[in-house]
Coordinates of C-alpha atoms in Angstrom, one line a residue:
M1 CA 92.6 81.3 56.5
A2 CA 95.7 80.0 54.5
S3 CA 98.0 82.7 53.1
E4 CA 97.3 81.5 49.5
D5 CA 93.5 81.9 50.1
I6 CA 94.0 85.4 51.4
T7 CA 96.0 86.2 48.3
K8 CA 93.3 84.9 46.0
L9 CA 90.7 86.9 47.9
A10 CA 92.7 90.0 47.7
E11 CA 93.1 89.6 43.9
S12 CA 89.3 89.1 43.6
L13 CA 88.6 92.1 45.7
A14 CA 90.9 94.2 43.5
K15 CA 88.3 93.7 40.8
T16 CA 85.6 95.3 43.0
K17 CA 83.8 98.1 41.2
V18 CA 82.8 101.2 42.9
G19 CA 80.8 104.1 41.4
G20 CA 77.4 105.9 41.4
G21 CA 76.6 104.7 44.9
Q22 CA 77.2 101.1 43.9
L23 CA 79.6 98.6 45.4
S24 CA 80.0 95.5 43.2
F25 CA 81.5 92.1 44.0
K26 CA 79.7 90.6 41.0
G27 CA 81.1 87.4 39.5
Q28 CA 84.2 87.2 41.7
S29 CA 83.5 83.6 42.8
L30 CA 84.2 84.6 46.4
K31 CA 83.8 81.7 48.8
L32 CA 82.6 83.4 52.0
N33 CA 82.1 80.7 54.7
T34 CA 83.3 82.3 57.9
A35 CA 83.5 85.7 59.4
E36 CA 87.2 85.7 58.6
D37 CA 86.5 85.0 54.9
A38 CA 84.2 88.0 54.8
E39 CA 86.6 90.5 56.5
E40 CA 87.6 92.4 53.3
V41 CA 84.1 92.5 52.0
I42 CA 82.8 93.9 55.3
K43 CA 85.6 96.5 55.3
Q44 CA 84.6 97.8 51.9
I45 CA 81.0 97.9 52.9
E46 CA 81.7 99.8 56.1
E47 CA 84.0 102.3 54.4
F48 CA 81.6 103.0 51.6
D49 CA 79.7 106.3 52.3
G50 CA 76.3 106.6 50.6
L51 CA 75.9 103.0 49.7
E52 CA 72.8 102.7 47.5
A53 CA 73.4 99.4 45.6
L54 CA 75.2 96.2 46.6
R55 CA 76.0 93.5 44.1
L56 CA 76.8 90.1 45.4
E57 CA 76.0 88.0 42.4
G58 CA 78.2 85.1 41.4
N59 CA 79.6 84.4 44.8
T60 CA 78.7 82.0 47.6
V61 CA 77.8 83.2 51.1
G62 CA 77.5 80.9 54.1
V63 CA 75.5 81.4 57.2
E64 CA 78.3 82.8 59.4
A65 CA 79.6 85.1 56.6
A66 CA 76.0 86.4 56.0
K67 CA 75.7 87.3 59.7
V68 CA 78.8 89.5 59.7
I69 CA 78.0 91.1 56.4
A70 CA 74.5 91.8 57.8
K71 CA 76.1 93.5 60.8
A72 CA 77.9 95.9 58.4
L73 CA 74.7 96.6 56.5
E74 CA 72.8 97.7 59.7
K75 CA 74.3 101.2 59.3
K76 CA 73.6 101.5 55.6
S77 CA 70.2 103.3 55.6
E78 CA 70.6 104.7 52.1
L79 CA 70.8 101.2 50.5
K80 CA 68.1 100.9 47.8
R81 CA 69.1 98.1 45.5
C82 CA 70.1 94.6 46.5
H83 CA 71.5 92.6 43.5
W84 CA 71.8 89.2 45.3
S85 CA 71.1 86.7 42.6
D86 CA 73.3 83.5 42.4
M87 CA 75.0 84.1 45.8
F88 CA 74.5 80.7 47.4
T89 CA 76.2 78.4 44.8
G90 CA 77.0 75.0 46.3
R91 CA 75.2 75.8 49.6
L92 CA 72.9 73.3 51.2
R93 CA 69.3 74.3 50.9
S94 CA 69.0 74.5 54.7
E95 CA 71.8 77.2 54.8
I96 CA 70.0 79.7 52.7
P97 CA 67.0 80.7 54.9
P98 CA 69.1 81.7 57.9
A99 CA 71.5 83.6 55.7
L100 CA 68.6 85.5 54.1
I101 CA 67.0 86.2 57.5
S102 CA 70.2 87.8 58.8
L103 CA 70.6 90.0 55.7
G104 CA 66.9 91.0 55.8
D105 CA 66.9 91.8 59.5
A106 CA 69.9 94.1 58.8
L107 CA 68.0 96.0 56.2
I108 CA 65.1 96.5 58.5
T109 CA 67.4 97.6 61.3
A110 CA 69.1 100.1 59.0
G111 CA 65.8 101.6 58.0
A112 CA 66.6 101.1 54.4
Q113 CA 64.0 101.8 51.8
L114 CA 64.5 99.3 49.0
V115 CA 63.6 100.0 45.3
E116 CA 65.0 96.7 43.9
L117 CA 65.4 93.2 45.4
D118 CA 66.9 90.5 43.2
L119 CA 67.3 87.0 44.6
S120 CA 67.1 85.1 41.3
D121 CA 69.0 81.9 40.6
N122 CA 69.2 81.0 44.3
A123 CA 67.8 77.4 44.6
F124 CA 66.1 78.0 48.0
G125 CA 62.8 76.4 47.4
P126 CA 59.6 77.1 49.5
D127 CA 61.6 77.3 52.7
G128 CA 63.8 80.1 51.3
V129 CA 60.8 82.3 50.8
R130 CA 60.4 82.2 54.6
G131 CA 63.9 83.6 54.8
F132 CA 62.9 87.0 53.3
E133 CA 59.2 87.0 54.2
A134 CA 59.7 89.3 57.2
L135 CA 61.7 91.7 55.0
L136 CA 58.9 91.9 52.4
K137 CA 56.4 92.7 55.1
S138 CA 58.6 95.4 56.7
P139 CA 58.9 99.2 56.0
A140 CA 62.1 98.4 54.1
C141 CA 60.0 97.1 51.3
Y142 CA 57.1 99.6 51.3
T143 CA 59.0 101.5 48.6
L144 CA 59.8 98.4 46.5
Q145 CA 59.5 98.8 42.8
E146 CA 61.2 95.7 41.4
L147 CA 61.1 92.2 42.8
K148 CA 63.1 89.5 40.9
L149 CA 62.8 85.9 41.9
N150 CA 63.6 84.0 38.7
N151 CA 64.6 80.3 39.0
C152 CA 64.3 79.9 42.7
G153 CA 62.3 76.7 42.9
M154 CA 59.6 78.3 45.1
G155 CA 56.9 75.8 44.1
I156 CA 53.2 76.3 45.0
G157 CA 54.0 76.7 48.7
G158 CA 56.6 79.4 48.2
G159 CA 54.2 81.2 45.8
K160 CA 51.5 81.3 48.4
I161 CA 53.9 82.6 51.1
L162 CA 55.2 85.3 48.7
A163 CA 51.7 86.3 47.7
A164 CA 50.6 86.7 51.4
A165 CA 53.7 88.7 52.2
L166 CA 53.1 91.1 49.2
K167 CA 49.5 91.6 50.3
E168 CA 50.6 92.3 53.9
C169 CA 53.2 94.8 52.6
H170 CA 50.5 96.6 50.6
R171 CA 48.1 96.6 53.6
K172 CA 50.7 98.0 56.0
S173 CA 52.2 100.6 53.5
S174 CA 48.7 101.7 52.6
A175 CA 47.9 102.4 56.3
Q176 CA 50.9 104.8 56.3
G177 CA 49.5 106.6 53.3
K178 CA 52.1 105.3 50.8
P179 CA 50.8 102.0 49.3
L180 CA 53.3 99.5 47.8
A181 CA 53.7 100.5 44.1
L182 CA 55.5 97.4 42.7
K183 CA 56.3 97.9 39.0
V184 CA 58.4 94.9 37.9
F185 CA 57.7 91.3 39.1
V186 CA 59.9 88.4 37.8
A187 CA 59.3 84.8 38.9
G188 CA 60.1 82.5 36.0
R189 CA 61.0 78.8 36.4
N190 CA 59.5 78.4 39.8
R191 CA 56.9 75.6 39.4
L192 CA 54.2 77.9 40.7
E193 CA 51.4 75.9 38.9
N194 CA 47.8 77.0 39.1
D195 CA 47.6 77.4 42.9
G196 CA 50.7 79.5 43.2
A197 CA 49.8 81.6 40.2
T198 CA 46.3 82.2 41.5
A199 CA 47.6 83.3 44.9
L200 CA 49.9 85.8 43.2
A201 CA 47.2 87.0 41.0
E202 CA 45.2 88.0 44.0
A203 CA 48.2 90.0 45.2
F204 CA 48.6 91.6 41.8
G205 CA 45.0 92.6 41.8
I206 CA 45.4 94.4 45.1
I207 CA 48.6 96.1 44.1
G208 CA 47.4 97.4 40.8
T209 CA 50.6 99.2 39.7
L210 CA 52.5 96.5 37.8
E211 CA 54.3 97.5 34.5
E212 CA 56.1 94.2 33.8
V213 CA 55.3 90.6 34.7
H214 CA 57.6 87.8 33.8
M215 CA 56.4 84.3 34.8
P216 CA 57.6 81.9 32.1
Q217 CA 58.0 78.1 32.7
N218 CA 55.8 77.7 35.7
G219 CA 53.5 74.8 34.8
I220 CA 50.4 77.1 34.8
N221 CA 47.3 75.8 33.1
H222 CA 44.1 77.7 32.1
P223 CA 42.7 78.2 35.6
G224 CA 45.9 80.0 36.7
I225 CA 46.2 81.9 33.4
T226 CA 42.6 83.1 33.8
A227 CA 43.3 84.3 37.3
L228 CA 46.3 86.2 36.1
A229 CA 44.3 87.7 33.3
Q230 CA 41.7 89.0 35.7
A231 CA 44.5 90.5 37.8
F232 CA 46.2 92.1 34.8
A233 CA 43.0 93.8 33.8
I234 CA 43.3 96.0 37.0
N235 CA 46.9 96.8 36.4
P236 CA 46.4 99.5 33.6
L237 CA 50.1 100.4 33.4
L238 CA 51.2 97.0 32.2
R239 CA 53.7 97.2 29.4
V240 CA 55.3 93.7 29.3
I241 CA 53.6 90.3 29.8
N242 CA 55.9 87.3 29.6
L243 CA 54.1 84.0 30.3
N244 CA 56.3 81.9 27.9
D245 CA 56.1 78.1 28.2
N246 CA 52.9 77.8 30.2
T247 CA 49.7 76.1 29.0
F248 CA 46.9 78.5 28.1
T249 CA 44.7 76.3 25.8
E250 CA 41.7 78.1 24.3
K251 CA 40.1 79.0 27.7
G252 CA 43.2 80.7 29.0
A253 CA 43.9 82.4 25.7
V254 CA 40.4 83.8 25.4
A255 CA 40.5 85.1 29.0
M256 CA 43.9 86.8 28.3
A257 CA 42.6 88.2 25.1
E258 CA 39.7 89.9 26.9
T259 CA 42.2 91.5 29.3
L260 CA 44.4 92.7 26.5
K261 CA 41.4 94.7 25.2
A262 CA 41.3 96.7 28.4
L263 CA 45.1 97.5 28.5
R264 CA 46.4 100.5 26.6
Q265 CA 50.1 100.5 27.4
I266 CA 51.1 97.0 26.3
E267 CA 54.4 96.9 24.4
V268 CA 55.5 93.2 24.7
I269 CA 53.4 90.1 24.6
N270 CA 55.3 86.8 25.0
F271 CA 52.9 83.8 24.9
G272 CA 55.4 81.6 23.0
D273 CA 55.2 77.9 23.7
C274 CA 51.9 78.4 25.5
L275 CA 49.6 76.1 23.4
V276 CA 47.1 78.9 22.6
R277 CA 46.2 77.0 19.5
S278 CA 44.2 78.4 16.6
K279 CA 41.0 79.6 18.5
G280 CA 43.1 81.2 21.1
A281 CA 45.3 82.9 18.5
V282 CA 42.2 84.3 16.8
A283 CA 41.0 85.7 20.1
I284 CA 44.4 87.4 20.7
A285 CA 44.4 88.7 17.1
D286 CA 41.0 90.4 17.8
A287 CA 42.4 92.1 20.9
V288 CA 45.4 93.3 18.9
K289 CA 43.3 94.6 16.1
E290 CA 41.0 96.5 18.4
G291 CA 43.8 98.4 20.2
L292 CA 47.4 97.9 21.5
H293 CA 48.8 100.7 19.4
K294 CA 52.0 100.7 21.4
L295 CA 52.7 97.0 20.7
K296 CA 56.4 96.4 19.8
E297 CA 56.6 92.6 20.1
L298 CA 54.1 89.7 19.7
N299 CA 55.4 86.2 20.3
L300 CA 53.0 83.3 19.5
S301 CA 55.7 80.8 18.5
F302 CA 55.3 77.1 19.1
C303 CA 51.6 77.3 20.0
E304 CA 50.1 74.8 17.5
I305 CA 48.5 77.6 15.5
K306 CA 47.2 76.5 12.1
R307 CA 47.5 78.5 8.8
D308 CA 44.2 80.4 8.8
A309 CA 44.6 81.6 12.4
A310 CA 48.2 82.6 11.8
L311 CA 47.1 84.7 8.8
T312 CA 44.4 86.3 11.0
V313 CA 47.2 87.3 13.5
A314 CA 49.2 88.8 10.6
E315 CA 46.2 90.8 9.4
A316 CA 45.6 92.2 12.9
I317 CA 48.9 94.0 13.0
E318 CA 48.3 96.1 9.9
D319 CA 48.2 99.5 11.7
K320 CA 50.7 98.7 14.5
A321 CA 53.3 101.3 13.6
E322 CA 55.5 100.6 16.7
L323 CA 55.7 96.8 16.0
E324 CA 59.3 95.5 15.8
K325 CA 58.9 91.8 15.9
L326 CA 56.2 89.2 15.2
D327 CA 57.2 85.6 16.1
L328 CA 55.0 82.8 14.6
N329 CA 57.8 80.2 14.3
G330 CA 57.2 76.6 15.2
N331 CA 53.5 76.6 14.3
C332 CA 51.6 74.6 11.7
L333 CA 51.4 76.8 8.6
G334 CA 53.0 74.7 5.9
E335 CA 55.0 76.0 3.0
E336 CA 52.1 77.7 1.3
G337 CA 50.9 79.2 4.6
C338 CA 54.4 80.7 5.3
E339 CA 54.4 82.3 1.9
Q340 CA 50.9 83.7 2.4
L341 CA 52.0 85.1 5.8
Q342 CA 54.9 86.9 4.2
E343 CA 52.8 88.2 1.4
I344 CA 50.3 89.8 3.8
L345 CA 53.1 91.5 5.7
E346 CA 54.7 92.7 2.5
G347 CA 51.4 94.2 1.6
F348 CA 51.5 96.3 4.8
N349 CA 55.2 97.1 4.2
M350 CA 56.0 95.2 7.4
A351 CA 57.8 92.1 6.2
A352 CA 60.9 93.1 8.2
V353 CA 59.0 92.5 11.5
L354 CA 58.4 88.8 10.8
G355 CA 60.8 86.4 12.6
S356 CA 62.2 83.2 11.2
L357 CA 59.8 80.4 10.2
S358 CA 62.5 77.8 10.0
D359 CA 60.9 75.6 12.6
D360 CA 57.4 75.5 11.1
E361 CA 55.8 72.2 11.7
G362 CA 53.9 72.0 8.4
E363 CA 50.2 71.7 8.0
E364 CA 48.7 69.0 10.3
E365 CA 46.1 66.5 9.2
D366 CA 42.6 67.1 10.5
D367 CA 42.4 63.8 12.3
E368 CA 45.6 64.6 14.2
E369 CA 44.1 67.9 15.2
E370 CA 40.9 66.3 16.4
E371 CA 42.9 63.8 18.4
E372 CA 44.9 66.5 20.1
E373 CA 41.8 68.5 20.9
D374 CA 40.3 65.4 22.5
E375 CA 43.4 65.0 24.7
E376 CA 43.1 68.7 25.6
E377 CA 39.4 68.3 26.6
E378 CA 40.3 65.3 28.8
E379 CA 43.0 67.3 30.5
E380 CA 40.6 70.3 31.0
E381 CA 37.8 68.0 32.4
E382 CA 40.3 66.6 34.9
E383 CA 41.4 70.1 35.9
E384 CA 37.7 71.1 36.3
E385 CA 37.1 68.0 38.4
Q386 CA 39.9 69.0 40.7
Q387 CA 38.7 72.6 41.0
Q388 CA 35.2 71.3 41.9
L389 CA 36.6 69.2 44.6
K390 CA 38.4 72.2 46.1
E391 CA 35.2 74.3 45.9
R392 CA 33.4 71.5 47.8
G393 CA 35.8 72.0 50.7
Q394 CA 39.1 70.5 49.7
E395 CA 41.1 73.6 50.3
E396 CA 44.4 71.9 50.7
Q397 CA 45.5 68.4 50.0
E398 CA 46.6 67.7 53.6
S399 CA 44.6 64.6 54.4
L400 CA 44.6 61.1 53.1
T401 CA 41.0 60.6 54.2
P402 CA 38.6 60.6 51.3
K403 CA 36.3 63.6 51.2
K404 CA 32.5 63.4 51.5
I405 CA 30.3 65.2 49.0
I406 CA 26.9 66.2 50.5
D407 CA 23.9 65.8 48.1
S408 CA 21.8 68.9 48.4
Q409 CA 18.6 66.9 47.8
D410 CA 18.6 64.5 50.8
S411 CA 21.8 65.5 52.7
T412 CA 22.9 61.9 52.6
P413 CA 26.7 61.6 52.6
V414 CA 28.0 60.1 49.4
P415 CA 31.6 58.9 49.3
S416 CA 34.0 60.3 46.6
P417 CA 34.2 58.1 43.5
P418 CA 36.5 55.1 44.2
V419 CA 39.9 55.0 42.8
D420 CA 41.9 51.9 42.0
V421 CA 45.6 51.5 41.0
A422 CA 44.7 51.1 37.3
T423 CA 42.7 54.3 37.3
F424 CA 45.5 56.2 38.9
L425 CA 48.2 54.9 36.6
A426 CA 46.0 55.6 33.5
F427 CA 45.2 59.2 34.5
P428 CA 47.4 60.2 37.4
S429 CA 46.7 63.1 39.6
P430 CA 47.6 64.1 43.2
E431 CA 44.0 63.7 44.4
K432 CA 43.8 60.1 43.0
L433 CA 47.0 59.1 44.6
L434 CA 45.8 60.4 48.0
R435 CA 42.4 58.8 47.6
L436 CA 44.1 55.4 47.2
G437 CA 44.6 55.7 50.9
P438 CA 47.5 54.9 53.3
K439 CA 48.2 51.6 51.5
C440 CA 48.7 53.2 48.1
S441 CA 52.4 52.4 48.1
V442 CA 51.8 48.7 48.8
L443 CA 49.0 48.5 46.3
I444 CA 50.9 50.0 43.4
A445 CA 54.0 47.9 44.1
Q446 CA 51.9 44.7 44.3
Q447 CA 50.1 45.3 41.0
T448 CA 53.2 46.3 39.0
D449 CA 55.1 43.5 37.2
T450 CA 58.7 44.4 38.3
S451 CA 60.1 41.7 36.0
D452 CA 59.2 44.0 33.1
V453 CA 61.5 47.0 33.0
E454 CA 59.2 49.1 30.8
K455 CA 56.3 48.6 33.2
V456 CA 58.4 49.7 36.1
V457 CA 59.6 52.8 34.2
T458 CA 56.1 53.7 33.2
A459 CA 54.7 53.3 36.7
L460 CA 57.6 55.4 38.2
L461 CA 57.0 58.2 35.6
R462 CA 53.2 58.2 36.4
I463 CA 53.8 58.3 40.1
S464 CA 56.4 61.1 39.9
S465 CA 54.3 63.1 37.5
V466 CA 52.0 64.1 40.4
F467 CA 54.8 65.3 42.6
K468 CA 54.2 68.5 44.5
D469 CA 56.1 70.3 47.3
E470 CA 53.0 70.1 49.5
A471 CA 53.7 67.6 52.3
P472 CA 50.9 65.0 51.8
V473 CA 51.5 64.6 48.1
K474 CA 55.2 64.7 48.4
T475 CA 55.1 62.0 51.1
A476 CA 52.8 59.8 49.2
V477 CA 55.0 60.0 46.0
H478 CA 58.1 59.2 48.0
E479 CA 56.5 56.2 49.9
T480 CA 55.0 54.8 46.7
T481 CA 58.3 55.2 44.8
D482 CA 60.2 53.5 47.6
A483 CA 57.8 50.5 47.7
L484 CA 57.9 50.1 43.9
M485 CA 61.7 50.6 43.4
R486 CA 62.7 48.5 46.4
K487 CA 60.7 45.6 45.1
A488 CA 62.3 46.1 41.6
F489 CA 65.9 46.5 42.6
T490 CA 65.9 43.7 45.1
S491 CA 64.5 41.3 42.5
A492 CA 67.1 38.9 41.1
T493 CA 65.6 39.1 37.6
F494 CA 65.5 43.0 37.4
N495 CA 68.0 44.5 35.0
S496 CA 69.1 47.8 36.6
D497 CA 71.1 48.9 33.5
A498 CA 68.1 48.3 31.2
F499 CA 66.0 50.3 33.7
I500 CA 68.3 53.4 33.7
T501 CA 68.6 53.3 29.9
S502 CA 64.8 53.1 29.4
L503 CA 64.2 55.9 32.0
L504 CA 66.7 58.2 30.3
I505 CA 65.0 57.6 26.9
H506 CA 61.5 58.4 28.4
M507 CA 63.0 61.5 29.9
G508 CA 64.2 62.6 26.5
L509 CA 67.9 62.5 27.6
L510 CA 68.9 59.6 25.5
K511 CA 68.0 58.9 21.9
S512 CA 66.3 55.6 20.9
E513 CA 65.9 53.9 17.6
E514 CA 62.2 53.5 18.4
K515 CA 59.8 56.5 18.5
I516 CA 59.2 57.1 22.2
K517 CA 57.4 60.3 23.3
A518 CA 59.3 61.9 26.2
V519 CA 57.4 63.0 29.3
P520 CA 56.2 66.6 29.0
S521 CA 57.9 67.9 32.2
L522 CA 60.9 66.5 34.0
Y523 CA 60.3 68.3 37.3
G524 CA 58.4 65.5 39.0
I525 CA 60.8 62.7 38.0
L526 CA 63.9 64.8 38.8
M527 CA 62.6 65.6 42.3
T528 CA 61.6 61.9 42.8
L529 CA 65.0 60.7 41.6
N530 CA 66.6 63.2 44.1
H531 CA 64.8 61.2 46.8
M532 CA 65.4 57.8 45.2
V533 CA 69.2 58.0 44.9
Q534 CA 69.5 58.6 48.6
Q535 CA 67.8 55.3 49.5
D536 CA 69.6 52.1 50.4
Y537 CA 67.9 50.2 47.6
F538 CA 69.3 52.4 44.8
P539 CA 72.3 50.9 43.1
K540 CA 75.2 53.3 43.6
S541 CA 76.7 52.1 40.3
L542 CA 73.9 54.0 38.5
A543 CA 74.7 57.3 40.0
P544 CA 77.5 58.3 37.6
V545 CA 75.4 57.4 34.6
L546 CA 72.5 59.5 35.8
S547 CA 74.8 62.3 36.7
A548 CA 76.4 62.3 33.2
F549 CA 73.1 62.6 31.4
V550 CA 71.5 65.2 33.8
T551 CA 74.7 67.3 33.4
K552 CA 74.4 67.5 29.6
P553 CA 72.8 70.6 28.0
N554 CA 69.1 69.9 27.4
R555 CA 66.2 72.3 26.9
A556 CA 63.9 70.1 28.9
L557 CA 66.4 70.2 31.8
D558 CA 66.8 73.9 31.5
S559 CA 63.2 74.5 32.3
C560 CA 63.6 72.5 35.5
S561 CA 66.9 74.0 36.7
F562 CA 66.0 74.0 40.4
A563 CA 65.1 70.2 40.4
R564 CA 68.2 69.5 38.2
H565 CA 70.4 71.4 40.6
M566 CA 69.0 69.5 43.6
L567 CA 69.6 66.1 42.0
L568 CA 73.1 66.9 40.8
E569 CA 74.0 68.3 44.3
T570 CA 72.7 65.0 45.9
L571 CA 74.5 62.8 43.3
H572 CA 77.7 64.7 44.0
Q573 CA 77.5 64.0 47.7
L574 CA 76.9 60.3 47.3

């Protein structure tokens, strides 16, 4: 190590905080690549008697450095809290699992009994969960009370691995007479979707001791929300439920409302930006009115709730003496509705609890509401169709062979309904893409007019919208994207600059004079672009443009931070 690097490291370590059994290297931006880089960190760990908490946030730890730090931790049996969020900045995704395995094995060897494990803001994806799977199943985690995995990009696959590990931990710890009693679970921004959420719900139902659950921005729809609601009902100590920015719709909201009626300790409900809509809001209001006397915060902002339903919510909090905040901002009350809402709360002497209404959307016309409800019904019907396919034997989407549905009357095999390119592009879903068969990439490329930039952008967005981390779907999306974009970019008449401009507009990253609705989620297109930009057909001249817009602050990008990080890292390496 160069002398100037040693000096910088020494200066950083001088800021190390020690106290109360805690050793902190938080936010020191240490770059620990080799064993030599980690020498001073190891020395401080080894010399710390009674180490109970180790903070490594805001640094970057490589595989070799992790191994030697792990060696030092093997003798720290009193360690209880591992604050290891954001400790792999700039690392390749492949580096993280082996680093986590080394650290986890050390804790197991030490005989540590963890109370808190925080691995948030580490973009390790599904493979990264494998890196601490053994730790979660070990005696070191039988005592775990807080598990924090916010913004890790686990995906459905990672969610399932995590759920299985938690169930195994509970089984093993129960066999020893001290069942896992997890209190706090945090896993926001992980693209868990319905399958990941449902798997975790099963684990929550077995554990039964949860007090706080934070799972915002996970792309969960009503089947996953319903599964979580059922699990929450058998966790009677729940105080905080944060499911912000998922998609309840009426079905999910009603299921959650029924659960709320059974819970007595609830203090915080955050269902903001969850599309509970008016009927769902009324159901939640009924649950609030019937009980929840400890309620301190109710967030139903940006949920497309109309005036009458919002007023019902306000009336439901009349006797909630502990309430500190009611958030109904961003709904559809209109000026008169906002005034009525304030009058009701003033009548209860509770006007102070009402949050800002500055983003109210105004009263919607009935025809607009009906149109939105129709769209919702179509989405729900498609979700139910997918669920029925799973119940008929499609447990995992691992085969491109169309499934057979057996008619119970005559037992004659009936093939699944045929899917063509037009059907897939009109109503895209992973199942439809797979059912197009092995030639799906060729078919879509052939039937897309690549001389028309808008048609290419639309097709790409539809294909990428079904992206999942599961191998068959991921492969099909990549192959189809490659066939389409290779054909487009190699065409002499295709305008690459117009393409990237149109794509950025549809992604909501670039403003347009025309009214163009941005795609609802950027996760699929960001993950698809991460693949695209690495291919030989992608014009390298577009990389700086893409990088500039993906780097800019944007709420839609913030909700897909893992995918954003992956793309920016790839673009940086080009």
